[in-house]
Amino acid sequence: MSHILVTGGAGFIGANFVLAWLRDKTADGVVNVDKLTYAGNRKTLASLDDDSRHVFFADGYL
Ligand SMILES: NC(=O)c1ccc[n+]([C@@H]2O[C@H](COP(=O)([O-])OP(=O)(O)OC[C@H]3O[C@@H](n4cnc5c(N)ncnc54)[C@H](O)[C@@H]3O)[C@@H](O)[C@H]2O)c1
C-alpha cells in the first residue's frame, strides 16, 4: 500500500486532515509524524487506533 507522509498530524489542522483523508476507504495510508508538543493531542486520532492505514510516530522515536 502507498502512504502519504503527514507531519504535525496530531495538531488541529493535521489531525482533521488525517481523519478526513482516511474517511475515503480507497485512499492511500498515512504515515503521521508528530513531535507531540503542547499543541499535539494523540487522543484526537483515537478513532484510527484499529485502522492499519494509519501509522503514527511520535517524533523522537524515529
Ligand atoms: N479548536 C480550535 O478552533 C483550534 C484549536 C487549535 C488550534 N487552532 C488554530 O489552528 C491553527 C494552527 O493549527 P495547526 O494544526 O497548524 O497547529 P497546531 O499547533 O494545532 O499543531 C501543530 C502540530 O505540529 C506538531 N509539531 C510541532 N513541531 C513539530 C516537529 N518539528 N515535527 C513534528 N511535529 C511537530 C505539534 O506537536 C502539533 O501537533 C491556528 O490558527 C490556531 O489558532 C484552532
PDB file of N, CA, C and O and ligand atoms in Angstrom:
ATOM      1  N   MET A   1       0.838  -1.193   0.000  1.00  0.00           N
ATOM      2  CA  MET A   1       0.000   0.000   0.000  1.00  0.00           C
ATOM      3  C   MET A   1       0.877   1.250   0.000  1.00  0.00           C
ATOM      4  O   MET A   1       1.872   1.301   0.712  1.00  0.00           O
ATOM      5  N   SER A   2       0.508   2.234  -0.788  1.00  0.00           N
ATOM      6  CA  SER A   2       1.213   3.518  -0.768  1.00  0.00           C
ATOM      7  C   SER A   2       0.763   4.329   0.432  1.00  0.00           C
ATOM      8  O   SER A   2      -0.352   4.147   0.927  1.00  0.00           O
ATOM      9  N   HIS A   3       1.647   5.215   0.883  1.00  0.00           N
ATOM     10  CA  HIS A   3       1.328   6.078   2.008  1.00  0.00           C
ATOM     11  C   HIS A   3       1.694   7.519   1.680  1.00  0.00           C
ATOM     12  O   HIS A   3       2.643   7.762   0.929  1.00  0.00           O
ATOM     13  N   ILE A   4       0.964   8.441   2.258  1.00  0.00           N
ATOM     14  CA  ILE A   4       1.389   9.832   2.251  1.00  0.00           C
ATOM     15  C   ILE A   4       2.032  10.105   3.616  1.00  0.00           C
ATOM     16  O   ILE A   4       1.762   9.409   4.596  1.00  0.00           O
ATOM     17  N   LEU A   5       2.910  11.116   3.664  1.00  0.00           N
ATOM     18  CA  LEU A   5       3.564  11.498   4.915  1.00  0.00           C
ATOM     19  C   LEU A   5       2.938  12.796   5.417  1.00  0.00           C
ATOM     20  O   LEU A   5       2.855  13.777   4.667  1.00  0.00           O
ATOM     21  N   VAL A   6       2.481  12.786   6.654  1.00  0.00           N
ATOM     22  CA  VAL A   6       1.923  13.984   7.281  1.00  0.00           C
ATOM     23  C   VAL A   6       2.766  14.303   8.512  1.00  0.00           C
ATOM     24  O   VAL A   6       3.009  13.417   9.341  1.00  0.00           O
ATOM     25  N   THR A   7       3.234  15.530   8.632  1.00  0.00           N
ATOM     26  CA  THR A   7       3.905  15.952   9.858  1.00  0.00           C
ATOM     27  C   THR A   7       2.962  16.875  10.627  1.00  0.00           C
ATOM     28  O   THR A   7       2.169  17.605  10.037  1.00  0.00           O
ATOM     29  N   GLY A   8       3.046  16.817  11.936  1.00  0.00           N
ATOM     30  CA  GLY A   8       2.141  17.626  12.757  1.00  0.00           C
ATOM     31  C   GLY A   8       0.717  17.094  12.725  1.00  0.00           C
ATOM     32  O   GLY A   8      -0.247  17.820  12.967  1.00  0.00           O
ATOM     33  N   GLY A   9       0.572  15.812  12.481  1.00  0.00           N
ATOM     34  CA  GLY A   9      -0.750  15.222  12.298  1.00  0.00           C
ATOM     35  C   GLY A   9      -1.527  14.947  13.572  1.00  0.00           C
ATOM     36  O   GLY A   9      -2.612  14.369  13.511  1.00  0.00           O
ATOM     37  N   ALA A  10      -0.991  15.359  14.734  1.00  0.00           N
ATOM     38  CA  ALA A  10      -1.781  15.294  15.969  1.00  0.00           C
ATOM     39  C   ALA A  10      -2.241  16.690  16.378  1.00  0.00           C
ATOM     40  O   ALA A  10      -2.860  16.859  17.425  1.00  0.00           O
ATOM     41  N   GLY A  11      -1.925  17.678  15.558  1.00  0.00           N
ATOM     42  CA  GLY A  11      -2.350  19.057  15.828  1.00  0.00           C
ATOM     43  C   GLY A  11      -3.733  19.311  15.253  1.00  0.00           C
ATOM     44  O   GLY A  11      -4.396  18.391  14.754  1.00  0.00           O
ATOM     45  N   PHE A  12      -4.148  20.538  15.311  1.00  0.00           N
ATOM     46  CA  PHE A  12      -5.520  20.894  14.918  1.00  0.00           C
ATOM     47  C   PHE A  12      -5.764  20.632  13.441  1.00  0.00           C
ATOM     48  O   PHE A  12      -6.660  19.879  13.064  1.00  0.00           O
ATOM     49  N   ILE A  13      -4.955  21.240  12.602  1.00  0.00           N
ATOM     50  CA  ILE A  13      -5.157  21.077  11.158  1.00  0.00           C
ATOM     51  C   ILE A  13      -4.772  19.667  10.722  1.00  0.00           C
ATOM     52  O   ILE A  13      -5.492  19.007   9.976  1.00  0.00           O
ATOM     53  N   GLY A  14      -3.623  19.198  11.224  1.00  0.00           N
ATOM     54  CA  GLY A  14      -3.130  17.893  10.796  1.00  0.00           C
ATOM     55  C   GLY A  14      -4.081  16.758  11.127  1.00  0.00           C
ATOM     56  O   GLY A  14      -4.348  15.891  10.288  1.00  0.00           O
ATOM     57  N   ALA A  15      -4.593  16.738  12.348  1.00  0.00           N
ATOM     58  CA  ALA A  15      -5.477  15.648  12.755  1.00  0.00           C
ATOM     59  C   ALA A  15      -6.776  15.671  11.952  1.00  0.00           C
ATOM     60  O   ALA A  15      -7.274  14.618  11.527  1.00  0.00           O
ATOM     61  N   ASN A  16      -7.307  16.856  11.736  1.00  0.00           N
ATOM     62  CA  ASN A  16      -8.536  16.932  10.937  1.00  0.00           C
ATOM     63  C   ASN A  16      -8.280  16.511   9.493  1.00  0.00           C
ATOM     64  O   ASN A  16      -9.133  15.874   8.859  1.00  0.00           O
ATOM     65  N   PHE A  17      -7.089  16.857   8.997  1.00  0.00           N
ATOM     66  CA  PHE A  17      -6.735  16.408   7.644  1.00  0.00           C
ATOM     67  C   PHE A  17      -6.664  14.882   7.579  1.00  0.00           C
ATOM     68  O   PHE A  17      -7.224  14.258   6.678  1.00  0.00           O
ATOM     69  N   VAL A  18      -5.962  14.285   8.546  1.00  0.00           N
ATOM     70  CA  VAL A  18      -5.789  12.827   8.544  1.00  0.00           C
ATOM     71  C   VAL A  18      -7.137  12.117   8.650  1.00  0.00           C
ATOM     72  O   VAL A  18      -7.421  11.162   7.915  1.00  0.00           O
ATOM     73  N   LEU A  19      -7.989  12.598   9.549  1.00  0.00           N
ATOM     74  CA  LEU A  19      -9.314  11.973   9.718  1.00  0.00           C
ATOM     75  C   LEU A  19     -10.139  12.093   8.437  1.00  0.00           C
ATOM     76  O   LEU A  19     -10.789  11.125   8.009  1.00  0.00           O
ATOM     77  N   ALA A  20     -10.085  13.247   7.802  1.00  0.00           N
ATOM     78  CA  ALA A  20     -10.847  13.449   6.567  1.00  0.00           C
ATOM     79  C   ALA A  20     -10.277  12.591   5.441  1.00  0.00           C
ATOM     80  O   ALA A  20     -11.026  11.972   4.679  1.00  0.00           O
ATOM     81  N   TRP A  21      -8.950  12.529   5.359  1.00  0.00           N
ATOM     82  CA  TRP A  21      -8.301  11.755   4.299  1.00  0.00           C
ATOM     83  C   TRP A  21      -8.696  10.273   4.392  1.00  0.00           C
ATOM     84  O   TRP A  21      -9.034   9.637   3.396  1.00  0.00           O
ATOM     85  N   LEU A  22      -8.667   9.730   5.595  1.00  0.00           N
ATOM     86  CA  LEU A  22      -8.895   8.295   5.768  1.00  0.00           C
ATOM     87  C   LEU A  22     -10.380   7.934   5.788  1.00  0.00           C
ATOM     88  O   LEU A  22     -10.732   6.754   5.826  1.00  0.00           O
ATOM     89  N   ARG A  23     -11.238   8.942   5.745  1.00  0.00           N
ATOM     90  CA  ARG A  23     -12.671   8.665   5.596  1.00  0.00           C
ATOM     91  C   ARG A  23     -12.931   7.973   4.252  1.00  0.00           C
ATOM     92  O   ARG A  23     -13.876   7.207   4.111  1.00  0.00           O
ATOM     93  N   ASP A  24     -12.073   8.273   3.287  1.00  0.00           N
ATOM     94  CA  ASP A  24     -12.147   7.614   1.978  1.00  0.00           C
ATOM     95  C   ASP A  24     -11.440   6.263   2.098  1.00  0.00           C
ATOM     96  O   ASP A  24     -10.223   6.202   2.252  1.00  0.00           O
ATOM     97  N   LYS A  25     -12.204   5.203   2.044  1.00  0.00           N
ATOM     98  CA  LYS A  25     -11.638   3.859   2.259  1.00  0.00           C
ATOM     99  C   LYS A  25     -10.684   3.437   1.158  1.00  0.00           C
ATOM    100  O   LYS A  25      -9.963   2.445   1.310  1.00  0.00           O
ATOM    101  N   THR A  26     -10.665   4.159   0.036  1.00  0.00           N
ATOM    102  CA  THR A  26      -9.757   3.812  -1.058  1.00  0.00           C
ATOM    103  C   THR A  26      -8.482   4.659  -1.027  1.00  0.00           C
ATOM    104  O   THR A  26      -7.607   4.490  -1.875  1.00  0.00           O
ATOM    105  N   ALA A  27      -8.384   5.567  -0.061  1.00  0.00           N
ATOM    106  CA  ALA A  27      -7.236   6.486  -0.011  1.00  0.00           C
ATOM    107  C   ALA A  27      -5.959   5.763   0.406  1.00  0.00           C
ATOM    108  O   ALA A  27      -6.008   4.743   1.101  1.00  0.00           O
ATOM    109  N   ASP A  28      -4.818   6.312  -0.016  1.00  0.00           N
ATOM    110  CA  ASP A  28      -3.529   5.806   0.455  1.00  0.00           C
ATOM    111  C   ASP A  28      -3.469   5.929   1.972  1.00  0.00           C
ATOM    112  O   ASP A  28      -4.162   6.755   2.573  1.00  0.00           O
ATOM    113  N   GLY A  29      -2.616   5.097   2.593  1.00  0.00           N
ATOM    114  CA  GLY A  29      -2.427   5.181   4.033  1.00  0.00           C
ATOM    115  C   GLY A  29      -1.690   6.465   4.432  1.00  0.00           C
ATOM    116  O   GLY A  29      -1.230   7.229   3.580  1.00  0.00           O
ATOM    117  N   VAL A  30      -1.580   6.680   5.730  1.00  0.00           N
ATOM    118  CA  VAL A  30      -0.932   7.878   6.255  1.00  0.00           C
ATOM    119  C   VAL A  30       0.166   7.482   7.240  1.00  0.00           C
ATOM    120  O   VAL A  30      -0.092   6.738   8.192  1.00  0.00           O
ATOM    121  N   VAL A  31       1.379   7.959   6.983  1.00  0.00           N
ATOM    122  CA  VAL A  31       2.440   7.897   7.983  1.00  0.00           C
ATOM    123  C   VAL A  31       2.442   9.269   8.648  1.00  0.00           C
ATOM    124  O   VAL A  31       2.661  10.291   7.985  1.00  0.00           O
ATOM    125  N   ASN A  32       2.162   9.282   9.934  1.00  0.00           N
ATOM    126  CA  ASN A  32       1.932  10.522  10.670  1.00  0.00           C
ATOM    127  C   ASN A  32       3.042  10.711  11.708  1.00  0.00           C
ATOM    128  O   ASN A  32       3.194   9.897  12.619  1.00  0.00           O
ATOM    129  N   VAL A  33       3.827  11.778  11.543  1.00  0.00           N
ATOM    130  CA  VAL A  33       4.931  12.053  12.461  1.00  0.00           C
ATOM    131  C   VAL A  33       4.630  13.349  13.203  1.00  0.00           C
ATOM    132  O   VAL A  33       4.422  14.397  12.572  1.00  0.00           O
ATOM    133  N   ASP A  34       4.548  13.263  14.507  1.00  0.00           N
ATOM    134  CA  ASP A  34       4.242  14.457  15.295  1.00  0.00           C
ATOM    135  C   ASP A  34       5.154  14.529  16.510  1.00  0.00           C
ATOM    136  O   ASP A  34       5.420  13.525  17.170  1.00  0.00           O
ATOM    137  N   LYS A  35       5.618  15.738  16.822  1.00  0.00           N
ATOM    138  CA  LYS A  35       6.533  15.935  17.950  1.00  0.00           C
ATOM    139  C   LYS A  35       5.815  15.892  19.299  1.00  0.00           C
ATOM    140  O   LYS A  35       6.448  15.846  20.356  1.00  0.00           O
ATOM    141  N   LEU A  36       4.486  15.912  19.250  1.00  0.00           N
ATOM    142  CA  LEU A  36       3.642  15.926  20.449  1.00  0.00           C
ATOM    143  C   LEU A  36       4.060  17.024  21.425  1.00  0.00           C
ATOM    144  O   LEU A  36       4.354  16.768  22.602  1.00  0.00           O
ATOM    145  N   THR A  37       4.098  18.231  20.897  1.00  0.00           N
ATOM    146  CA  THR A  37       4.265  19.410  21.746  1.00  0.00           C
ATOM    147  C   THR A  37       2.948  19.641  22.491  1.00  0.00           C
ATOM    148  O   THR A  37       2.010  18.846  22.367  1.00  0.00           O
ATOM    149  N   TYR A  38       2.853  20.771  23.203  1.00  0.00           N
ATOM    150  CA  TYR A  38       1.600  21.120  23.899  1.00  0.00           C
ATOM    151  C   TYR A  38       0.410  21.125  22.935  1.00  0.00           C
ATOM    152  O   TYR A  38      -0.736  20.908  23.347  1.00  0.00           O
ATOM    153  N   ALA A  39       0.687  21.372  21.651  1.00  0.00           N
ATOM    154  CA  ALA A  39      -0.400  21.501  20.668  1.00  0.00           C
ATOM    155  C   ALA A  39      -0.857  20.163  20.118  1.00  0.00           C
ATOM    156  O   ALA A  39      -1.928  20.068  19.528  1.00  0.00           O
ATOM    157  N   GLY A  40      -0.063  19.137  20.313  1.00  0.00           N
ATOM    158  CA  GLY A  40      -0.417  17.834  19.756  1.00  0.00           C
ATOM    159  C   GLY A  40      -1.234  17.020  20.741  1.00  0.00           C
ATOM    160  O   GLY A  40      -0.947  17.001  21.938  1.00  0.00           O
ATOM    161  N   ASN A  41      -2.246  16.355  20.245  1.00  0.00           N
ATOM    162  CA  ASN A  41      -3.096  15.536  21.110  1.00  0.00           C
ATOM    163  C   ASN A  41      -3.374  14.210  20.417  1.00  0.00           C
ATOM    164  O   ASN A  41      -4.170  14.130  19.474  1.00  0.00           O
ATOM    165  N   ARG A  42      -2.716  13.187  20.905  1.00  0.00           N
ATOM    166  CA  ARG A  42      -2.845  11.857  20.297  1.00  0.00           C
ATOM    167  C   ARG A  42      -4.289  11.350  20.359  1.00  0.00           C
ATOM    168  O   ARG A  42      -4.712  10.574  19.497  1.00  0.00           O
ATOM    169  N   LYS A  43      -5.041  11.812  21.371  1.00  0.00           N
ATOM    170  CA  LYS A  43      -6.411  11.307  21.553  1.00  0.00           C
ATOM    171  C   LYS A  43      -7.337  11.707  20.406  1.00  0.00           C
ATOM    172  O   LYS A  43      -8.344  11.036  20.173  1.00  0.00           O
ATOM    173  N   THR A  44      -7.007  12.776  19.706  1.00  0.00           N
ATOM    174  CA  THR A  44      -7.867  13.181  18.591  1.00  0.00           C
ATOM    175  C   THR A  44      -7.823  12.140  17.466  1.00  0.00           C
ATOM    176  O   THR A  44      -8.677  12.151  16.597  1.00  0.00           O
ATOM    177  N   LEU A  45      -6.830  11.262  17.525  1.00  0.00           N
ATOM    178  CA  LEU A  45      -6.683  10.241  16.489  1.00  0.00           C
ATOM    179  C   LEU A  45      -7.129   8.865  16.990  1.00  0.00           C
ATOM    180  O   LEU A  45      -6.895   7.855  16.323  1.00  0.00           O
ATOM    181  N   ALA A  46      -7.762   8.830  18.153  1.00  0.00           N
ATOM    182  CA  ALA A  46      -8.122   7.546  18.785  1.00  0.00           C
ATOM    183  C   ALA A  46      -9.016   6.694  17.888  1.00  0.00           C
ATOM    184  O   ALA A  46      -8.929   5.458  17.915  1.00  0.00           O
ATOM    185  N   SER A  47      -9.843   7.333  17.087  1.00  0.00           N
ATOM    186  CA  SER A  47     -10.750   6.561  16.229  1.00  0.00           C
ATOM    187  C   SER A  47      -9.990   5.779  15.158  1.00  0.00           C
ATOM    188  O   SER A  47     -10.570   4.908  14.501  1.00  0.00           O
ATOM    189  N   LEU A  48      -8.702   6.085  15.002  1.00  0.00           N
ATOM    190  CA  LEU A  48      -7.894   5.374  13.993  1.00  0.00           C
ATOM    191  C   LEU A  48      -7.023   4.295  14.618  1.00  0.00           C
ATOM    192  O   LEU A  48      -6.219   3.662  13.919  1.00  0.00           O
ATOM    193  N   ASP A  49      -7.165   4.063  15.911  1.00  0.00           N
ATOM    194  CA  ASP A  49      -6.285   3.115  16.602  1.00  0.00           C
ATOM    195  C   ASP A  49      -6.304   1.723  15.975  1.00  0.00           C
ATOM    196  O   ASP A  49      -5.301   1.024  15.996  1.00  0.00           O
ATOM    197  N   ASP A  50      -7.441   1.319  15.447  1.00  0.00           N
ATOM    198  CA  ASP A  50      -7.545  -0.020  14.852  1.00  0.00           C
ATOM    199  C   ASP A  50      -7.471   0.020  13.331  1.00  0.00           C
ATOM    200  O   ASP A  50      -7.756  -0.987  12.675  1.00  0.00           O
ATOM    201  N   ASP A  51      -7.080   1.177  12.800  1.00  0.00           N
ATOM    202  CA  ASP A  51      -7.003   1.329  11.346  1.00  0.00           C
ATOM    203  C   ASP A  51      -5.545   1.185  10.912  1.00  0.00           C
ATOM    204  O   ASP A  51      -4.717   2.060  11.173  1.00  0.00           O
ATOM    205  N   SER A  52      -5.240   0.075  10.260  1.00  0.00           N
ATOM    206  CA  SER A  52      -3.850  -0.216   9.884  1.00  0.00           C
ATOM    207  C   SER A  52      -3.322   0.735   8.817  1.00  0.00           C
ATOM    208  O   SER A  52      -2.124   0.744   8.537  1.00  0.00           O
ATOM    209  N   ARG A  53      -4.194   1.547   8.219  1.00  0.00           N
ATOM    210  CA  ARG A  53      -3.721   2.506   7.209  1.00  0.00           C
ATOM    211  C   ARG A  53      -3.084   3.719   7.861  1.00  0.00           C
ATOM    212  O   ARG A  53      -2.478   4.539   7.174  1.00  0.00           O
ATOM    213  N   HIS A  54      -3.228   3.852   9.188  1.00  0.00           N
ATOM    214  CA  HIS A  54      -2.654   4.992   9.913  1.00  0.00           C
ATOM    215  C   HIS A  54      -1.490   4.518  10.770  1.00  0.00           C
ATOM    216  O   HIS A  54      -1.664   3.717  11.689  1.00  0.00           O
ATOM    217  N   VAL A  55      -0.286   5.015  10.440  1.00  0.00           N
ATOM    218  CA  VAL A  55       0.919   4.631  11.172  1.00  0.00           C
ATOM    219  C   VAL A  55       1.449   5.892  11.844  1.00  0.00           C
ATOM    220  O   VAL A  55       1.813   6.864  11.165  1.00  0.00           O
ATOM    221  N   PHE A  56       1.461   5.880  13.185  1.00  0.00           N
ATOM    222  CA  PHE A  56       1.815   7.090  13.927  1.00  0.00           C
ATOM    223  C   PHE A  56       3.185   6.949  14.586  1.00  0.00           C
ATOM    224  O   PHE A  56       3.483   5.937  15.219  1.00  0.00           O
ATOM    225  N   PHE A  57       4.007   7.978  14.415  1.00  0.00           N
ATOM    226  CA  PHE A  57       5.298   8.034  15.098  1.00  0.00           C
ATOM    227  C   PHE A  57       5.377   9.339  15.879  1.00  0.00           C
ATOM    228  O   PHE A  57       5.170  10.419  15.309  1.00  0.00           O
ATOM    229  N   ALA A  58       5.665   9.234  17.171  1.00  0.00           N
ATOM    230  CA  ALA A  58       5.960  10.433  17.946  1.00  0.00           C
ATOM    231  C   ALA A  58       7.415  10.792  17.647  1.00  0.00           C
ATOM    232  O   ALA A  58       8.305   9.948  17.803  1.00  0.00           O
ATOM    233  N   ASP A  59       7.648  12.015  17.149  1.00  0.00           N
ATOM    234  CA  ASP A  59       8.996  12.452  16.796  1.00  0.00           C
ATOM    235  C   ASP A  59       9.907  12.250  18.002  1.00  0.00           C
ATOM    236  O   ASP A  59       9.552  12.578  19.130  1.00  0.00           O
ATOM    237  N   GLY A  60      11.080  11.708  17.780  1.00  0.00           N
ATOM    238  CA  GLY A  60      11.984  11.380  18.868  1.00  0.00           C
ATOM    239  C   GLY A  60      12.105   9.876  19.010  1.00  0.00           C
ATOM    240  O   GLY A  60      13.042   9.368  19.600  1.00  0.00           O
ATOM    241  N   TYR A  61      11.127   9.153  18.446  1.00  0.00           N
ATOM    242  CA  TYR A  61      11.134   7.693  18.483  1.00  0.00           C
ATOM    243  C   TYR A  61      11.505   7.107  17.126  1.00  0.00           C
ATOM    244  O   TYR A  61      11.433   5.922  16.938  1.00  0.00           O
ATOM    245  N   LEU A  62      11.882   7.998  16.168  1.00  0.00           N
ATOM    246  CA  LEU A  62      12.229   7.501  14.837  1.00  0.00           C
ATOM    247  C   LEU A  62      13.646   6.963  14.828  1.00  0.00           C
ATOM    248  O   LEU A  62      14.482   7.420  15.569  1.00  0.00           O
TER     249      LEU A  62
HETATM  250  N1  LIG B   1     -10.420  24.485  18.372  1.00  0.00           N
HETATM  251  C1  LIG B   1      -9.887  25.357  17.516  1.00  0.00           C
HETATM  252  O1  LIG B   1     -10.558  26.105  16.826  1.00  0.00           O
HETATM  253  C2  LIG B   1      -8.391  25.378  17.372  1.00  0.00           C
HETATM  254  C3  LIG B   1      -7.600  24.528  18.129  1.00  0.00           C
HETATM  255  C4  LIG B   1      -6.215  24.549  17.952  1.00  0.00           C
HETATM  256  C5  LIG B   1      -5.666  25.423  17.005  1.00  0.00           C
HETATM  257  N2  LIG B   1      -6.475  26.253  16.295  1.00  0.00           N
HETATM  258  C6  LIG B   1      -5.921  27.149  15.267  1.00  0.00           C
HETATM  259  O2  LIG B   1      -5.337  26.318  14.261  1.00  0.00           O
HETATM  260  C7  LIG B   1      -4.172  26.975  13.752  1.00  0.00           C
HETATM  261  C8  LIG B   1      -2.927  26.135  13.988  1.00  0.00           C
HETATM  262  O3  LIG B   1      -3.180  24.790  13.683  1.00  0.00           O
HETATM  263  P1  LIG B   1      -2.000  23.858  13.284  1.00  0.00           P
HETATM  264  O4  LIG B   1      -2.576  22.485  13.119  1.00  0.00           O
HETATM  265  O5  LIG B   1      -1.224  24.487  12.153  1.00  0.00           O
HETATM  266  O6  LIG B   1      -1.023  23.923  14.537  1.00  0.00           O
HETATM  267  P2  LIG B   1      -1.124  23.172  15.900  1.00  0.00           P
HETATM  268  O7  LIG B   1      -0.240  23.985  16.799  1.00  0.00           O
HETATM  269  O8  LIG B   1      -2.506  22.891  16.297  1.00  0.00           O
HETATM  270  O9  LIG B   1      -0.423  21.767  15.607  1.00  0.00           O
HETATM  271  C9  LIG B   1       0.907  21.658  15.243  1.00  0.00           C
HETATM  272  C10 LIG B   1       1.299  20.194  15.406  1.00  0.00           C
HETATM  273  O10 LIG B   1       2.639  20.041  14.952  1.00  0.00           O
HETATM  274  C11 LIG B   1       3.377  19.312  15.896  1.00  0.00           C
HETATM  275  N3  LIG B   1       4.782  19.685  15.733  1.00  0.00           N
HETATM  276  C12 LIG B   1       5.403  20.834  16.106  1.00  0.00           C
HETATM  277  N4  LIG B   1       6.709  20.791  15.740  1.00  0.00           N
HETATM  278  C13 LIG B   1       6.900  19.593  15.130  1.00  0.00           C
HETATM  279  C14 LIG B   1       8.035  18.962  14.535  1.00  0.00           C
HETATM  280  N5  LIG B   1       9.241  19.547  14.496  1.00  0.00           N
HETATM  281  N6  LIG B   1       7.874  17.729  13.982  1.00  0.00           N
HETATM  282  C15 LIG B   1       6.677  17.115  14.018  1.00  0.00           C
HETATM  283  N7  LIG B   1       5.564  17.660  14.560  1.00  0.00           N
HETATM  284  C16 LIG B   1       5.679  18.886  15.107  1.00  0.00           C
HETATM  285  C17 LIG B   1       2.772  19.652  17.216  1.00  0.00           C
HETATM  286  O11 LIG B   1       3.017  18.667  18.196  1.00  0.00           O
HETATM  287  C18 LIG B   1       1.278  19.749  16.867  1.00  0.00           C
HETATM  288  O12 LIG B   1       0.648  18.501  16.958  1.00  0.00           O
HETATM  289  C19 LIG B   1      -4.064  28.298  14.490  1.00  0.00           C
HETATM  290  O13 LIG B   1      -4.698  29.285  13.712  1.00  0.00           O
HETATM  291  C20 LIG B   1      -4.824  28.025  15.782  1.00  0.00           C
HETATM  292  O14 LIG B   1      -5.302  29.206  16.353  1.00  0.00           O
HETATM  293  C21 LIG B   1      -7.822  26.224  16.459  1.00  0.00           C
END
